[in-house]
Tab-separated table of C-alpha atoms in Angstrom:
chain	number	residue	atom	x	y	z
A	12	MET	CA	9.881	12.695	9.807
A	13	GLU	CA	13.375	14.077	9.109
A	14	SER	CA	14.345	15.374	12.543
A	15	ALA	CA	15.797	13.189	15.164
A	16	GLU	CA	13.429	14.427	18.147
A	17	GLY	CA	10.437	11.248	15.924
A	18	LEU	CA	7.474	12.189	15.485
A	19	PRO	CA	4.225	11.252	17.969
A	20	PHE	CA	1.998	8.440	16.417
A	21	ASN	CA	-1.585	10.918	16.848
A	22	VAL	CA	0.723	13.633	15.021
A	23	ALA	CA	1.702	11.197	12.297
A	24	VAL	CA	-2.436	9.800	11.441
A	25	ALA	CA	-3.743	13.014	11.327
A	26	SER	CA	-0.604	13.597	9.209
A	27	ILE	CA	-2.295	11.557	6.372
A	28	PRO	CA	-3.998	12.969	3.159
A	29	GLU	CA	-8.208	11.097	2.643
A	30	ARG	CA	-8.679	9.647	-0.130
A	31	PRO	CA	-7.671	9.552	-2.428
A	32	TRP	CA	-4.372	8.799	-2.257
A	33	LEU	CA	-1.449	8.613	-5.036
A	34	ILE	CA	-1.583	6.133	-5.636
A	35	ASP	CA	-5.034	4.410	-5.010
A	36	THR	CA	-6.457	1.251	-5.614
A	37	TYR	CA	-7.542	0.325	-2.763
A	38	ASP	CA	-11.423	-0.081	-4.415
A	39	GLU	CA	-10.295	-2.576	-6.281
A	40	PHE	CA	-8.126	-4.525	-3.813
A	41	ALA	CA	-11.776	-4.906	-1.648
A	42	LYS	CA	-12.819	-6.080	-4.096
A	43	SER	CA	-10.998	-9.178	-5.057
A	44	LEU	CA	-11.640	-9.569	-0.572
A	45	ASP	CA	-14.956	-9.495	-1.784
A	46	GLN	CA	-14.934	-12.023	-4.428
A	47	LYS	CA	-12.949	-15.050	-3.003
A	48	PRO	CA	-10.744	-15.960	-0.191
A	49	TYR	CA	-6.669	-15.893	-0.735
A	50	ASN	CA	-5.484	-18.783	-0.353
A	51	CYS	CA	-2.231	-17.790	1.341
A	52	ALA	CA	-1.108	-14.262	1.799
A	53	ALA	CA	2.680	-13.486	2.114
A	54	ILE	CA	3.349	-10.513	3.813
A	55	PHE	CA	6.467	-8.845	3.493
A	56	VAL	CA	6.793	-6.083	7.119
A	57	ASP	CA	8.080	-2.586	7.220
A	58	ASN	CA	9.420	-1.534	10.342
A	59	SER	CA	9.332	-3.090	14.202
A	60	GLY	CA	6.500	-1.405	16.836
A	61	ALA	CA	3.485	0.142	16.669
A	62	ASP	CA	4.169	-0.626	12.335
A	63	PHE	CA	3.985	-4.515	13.216
A	64	VAL	CA	1.324	-4.486	16.305
A	65	LEU	CA	-1.601	-1.877	15.006
A	66	GLY	CA	-0.396	-2.161	11.403
A	67	VAL	CA	0.155	-5.153	9.783
A	68	ILE	CA	-1.092	-7.575	12.995
A	69	PRO	CA	-5.696	-5.784	12.445
A	70	PHE	CA	-4.844	-6.566	8.412
A	71	THR	CA	-3.604	-10.539	8.899
A	72	ARG	CA	-5.967	-10.822	11.387
A	73	GLU	CA	-8.205	-9.859	9.175
A	74	LEU	CA	-6.997	-11.456	6.279
A	75	ILE	CA	-7.244	-14.522	8.637
A	76	ARG	CA	-11.099	-13.659	9.524
A	77	ARG	CA	-11.929	-14.165	5.207
A	78	GLY	CA	-9.975	-17.531	5.426
A	79	THR	CA	-6.959	-16.490	3.913
A	80	LYS	CA	-3.619	-17.877	5.171
A	81	VAL	CA	-1.036	-15.577	6.117
A	82	ILE	CA	2.660	-15.606	6.532
A	83	ILE	CA	4.619	-13.480	7.685
A	84	ILE	CA	7.984	-11.599	6.656
A	85	SER	CA	10.809	-9.735	7.976
A	86	ASN	CA	14.694	-9.488	7.556
A	87	LEU	CA	17.344	-12.148	9.130
A	88	SER	CA	19.526	-9.568	10.554
A	89	PRO	CA	19.200	-5.301	11.742
A	90	ALA	CA	18.395	-2.328	9.467
A	91	LEU	CA	17.716	0.813	10.457
A	92	ASN	CA	14.040	-0.075	12.990
A	93	ASP	CA	13.145	-3.045	10.937
A	94	LEU	CA	11.783	-5.956	12.441
A	95	THR	CA	13.730	-8.683	12.536
A	96	TYR	CA	13.323	-12.465	12.433
A	97	GLY	CA	14.374	-12.884	15.873
A	98	GLU	CA	11.347	-9.449	17.195
A	99	MET	CA	8.531	-10.983	15.607
A	100	ILE	CA	9.707	-14.622	16.525
A	101	GLY	CA	9.855	-12.427	20.595
A	102	MET	CA	6.137	-12.099	20.327
A	103	VAL	CA	4.240	-15.149	18.825
A	104	PRO	CA	3.210	-15.018	22.719
A	105	LEU	CA	2.449	-12.220	23.369
A	106	LEU	CA	-0.269	-12.637	20.819
A	107	ARG	CA	-1.341	-15.415	21.631
A	108	LYS	CA	-1.996	-14.463	25.239
A	109	ALA	CA	-3.778	-11.844	23.769
A	110	ASP	CA	-5.511	-12.927	21.302
A	111	PRO	CA	-7.268	-16.016	21.549
A	112	PHE	CA	-8.000	-15.831	17.928
A	113	LEU	CA	-4.478	-15.799	16.468
A	114	ARG	CA	-3.971	-18.406	19.479
A	115	ASP	CA	-5.861	-20.872	17.752
A	116	ALA	CA	-4.656	-19.734	13.758
A	117	ILE	CA	-0.957	-20.218	15.047
A	118	ASP	CA	-2.020	-23.160	16.539
A	119	LYS	CA	-3.377	-24.515	13.474
A	120	GLU	CA	-1.582	-23.225	11.280
A	121	LEU	CA	-2.510	-20.006	9.670
A	122	LEU	CA	-0.317	-18.085	10.158
A	123	MET	CA	3.294	-18.248	9.764
A	124	PHE	CA	6.205	-16.242	10.436
A	125	GLU	CA	9.330	-16.375	7.956
A	126	HIS	CA	12.069	-14.703	7.552
A	127	SER	CA	13.696	-13.593	5.025
A	128	GLY	CA	17.803	-13.483	4.554
A	129	GLN	CA	18.212	-9.947	4.085
A	130	GLY	CA	19.457	-7.002	6.892
A	131	SER	CA	18.506	-4.122	4.712
A	132	PRO	CA	15.716	-1.453	4.060
A	133	CYS	CA	14.982	-1.973	0.952
A	134	LEU	CA	13.669	-6.429	-0.428
A	135	ASP	CA	15.485	-7.833	-2.957
A	136	LEU	CA	13.014	-10.810	-4.435
A	137	ARG	CA	15.242	-13.552	-5.033
A	138	VAL	CA	14.956	-14.903	-1.319
A	139	HIS	CA	15.776	-16.861	1.322
A	140	SER	CA	16.139	-20.585	-0.687
A	141	THR	CA	14.012	-21.583	3.187
A	142	LEU	CA	11.258	-18.644	2.551
A	143	ASN	CA	10.659	-20.261	-1.252
A	144	ARG	CA	10.027	-23.871	-0.459
A	145	ARG	CA	7.553	-22.261	3.136
A	146	VAL	CA	5.626	-20.423	-0.637
A	147	LEU	CA	5.675	-23.180	-2.871
A	148	GLU	CA	4.511	-26.035	-0.257
A	149	GLU	CA	0.945	-22.938	1.187
A	150	LYS	CA	0.404	-21.626	-2.444
A	151	VAL	CA	0.992	-18.102	-2.319
A	152	ASP	CA	-1.562	-16.202	-4.582
A	153	LEU	CA	-1.786	-13.052	-3.029
A	154	ILE	CA	1.885	-11.109	-2.054
A	155	VAL	CA	1.455	-8.439	-0.322
A	156	ILE	CA	5.520	-5.620	0.241
A	157	GLU	CA	4.587	-2.943	2.977
A	158	GLY	CA	6.864	0.095	3.698
A	159	MET	CA	9.032	2.828	1.696
A	160	GLY	CA	12.096	0.840	0.837
A	161	ARG	CA	11.275	-1.826	0.234
A	162	ALA	CA	7.276	-1.675	-1.891
A	163	LEU	CA	8.285	2.615	-2.918
A	164	HIS	CA	12.351	2.029	-3.812
A	165	THR	CA	12.620	-1.165	-4.888
A	166	ASN	CA	9.376	-2.986	-5.936
A	167	LEU	CA	7.099	0.070	-7.127
A	168	TYR	CA	7.316	-1.309	-11.109
A	169	ALA	CA	7.839	-5.787	-10.651
A	170	HIS	CA	5.530	-7.091	-11.487
A	171	PHE	CA	4.118	-10.854	-10.258
A	172	LEU	CA	2.124	-14.032	-11.614
A	173	CYS	CA	-0.400	-13.975	-8.532
A	174	ASP	CA	-1.958	-10.433	-7.429
A	175	SER	CA	0.217	-7.898	-4.525
A	176	LEU	CA	-0.772	-5.279	-3.213
A	177	LYS	CA	2.113	-2.368	-2.172
A	178	ALA	CA	1.348	-0.459	1.048
A	179	ALA	CA	3.296	3.040	1.292
A	180	VAL	CA	3.535	6.212	3.663
A	181	ILE	CA	6.072	8.185	1.844
A	182	LYS	CA	8.398	9.776	3.624
A	183	THR	CA	11.137	11.987	2.246
A	184	GLN	CA	10.965	15.252	0.177
A	185	TRP	CA	13.214	14.363	-2.987
A	186	LEU	CA	10.143	11.263	-3.456
A	187	ALA	CA	7.374	12.384	-2.789
A	188	ASP	CA	9.195	15.456	-4.765
A	189	ARG	CA	9.650	12.280	-7.505
A	190	MET	CA	6.918	10.284	-7.731
A	191	GLY	CA	4.819	13.960	-8.185
A	192	GLY	CA	3.088	13.901	-4.199
A	193	GLU	CA	4.052	14.872	-1.367
A	194	ILE	CA	5.059	14.203	2.658
A	195	PHE	CA	2.719	11.730	3.919
A	196	SER	CA	1.343	10.969	0.648
A	197	VAL	CA	0.104	6.986	0.293
A	198	VAL	CA	0.104	4.138	-2.103
A	199	PHE	CA	-1.895	2.221	-2.074
A	200	LYS	CA	-0.906	-0.085	-5.023
A	201	PHE	CA	-2.677	-2.941	-5.506
A	202	GLU	CA	-2.396	-5.265	-9.331
A	203	ARG	CA	-4.065	-8.628	-10.572
A	204	GLY	CA	-0.921	-11.089	-11.128
A	205	LYS	CA	-1.030	-12.688	-14.635
A	206	ARG	CA	-2.760	-15.412	-14.233
A	207	ASN	CA	-5.307	-13.364	-12.893
A	208	GLY	CA	-5.557	-10.837	-16.285
A	209	SER	CA	-3.310	-8.772	-16.204
A	210	ASN	CA	-1.549	-8.474	-19.756
A	211	ALA	CA	1.440	-7.335	-17.688
A	212	GLN	CA	5.289	-8.822	-18.033
A	213	PRO	CA	6.884	-10.164	-14.175
A	214	ILE	CA	9.386	-8.973	-14.211
A	215	ALA	CA	10.386	-9.773	-10.428
A	216	ARG	CA	12.312	-13.245	-9.719
A	217	SER	CA	12.038	-15.908	-7.570
A	218	VAL	CA	8.697	-15.428	-5.059
A	219	SER	CA	7.427	-13.389	-8.250
A	220	ASP	CA	7.187	-17.417	-10.007
A	221	PHE	CA	3.830	-17.408	-7.535
């Protein structure tokens, strides 16, 4: 993962270990989806390219199919290979053209796009005021944080009033050693929010107040 040549997609997929993962609460998350649809999910995305098109978009589509509105939230400015707001908005016409389901979701504002106001591979949850207003207006009740920098380095132990999901693949040896895993170990951490019965105390601010 740290080589200059990069990593072919098929090799990366083949390297993902089978379950159980390093942190694995997938079954709890699947159960929560089956119980009743969330009102609105806020998804903080990570990389551009295949990560977004083949990962975030199908996941988003499934949430919408189940009755959940989705706000996809990117960086505002560039950082490494992370998706920027301009790039994301530039893909909206392509999504509308490629998939009638997504076209209808966008037209009906079941699928929305925002930025965090940030330009970092990490995520400071004291986010942009416009995003905070949108989160309030749409009554977000599921926070999804994707990617190693956002989900692991900066928010692994952040707890929210609403349900949350942190998902990432470990891509550096330092973090693998620190977390007791290996390169390509998977972290899939779903937690119930305080409003849904968790006893943990919320420690993050801003969007965590939902």
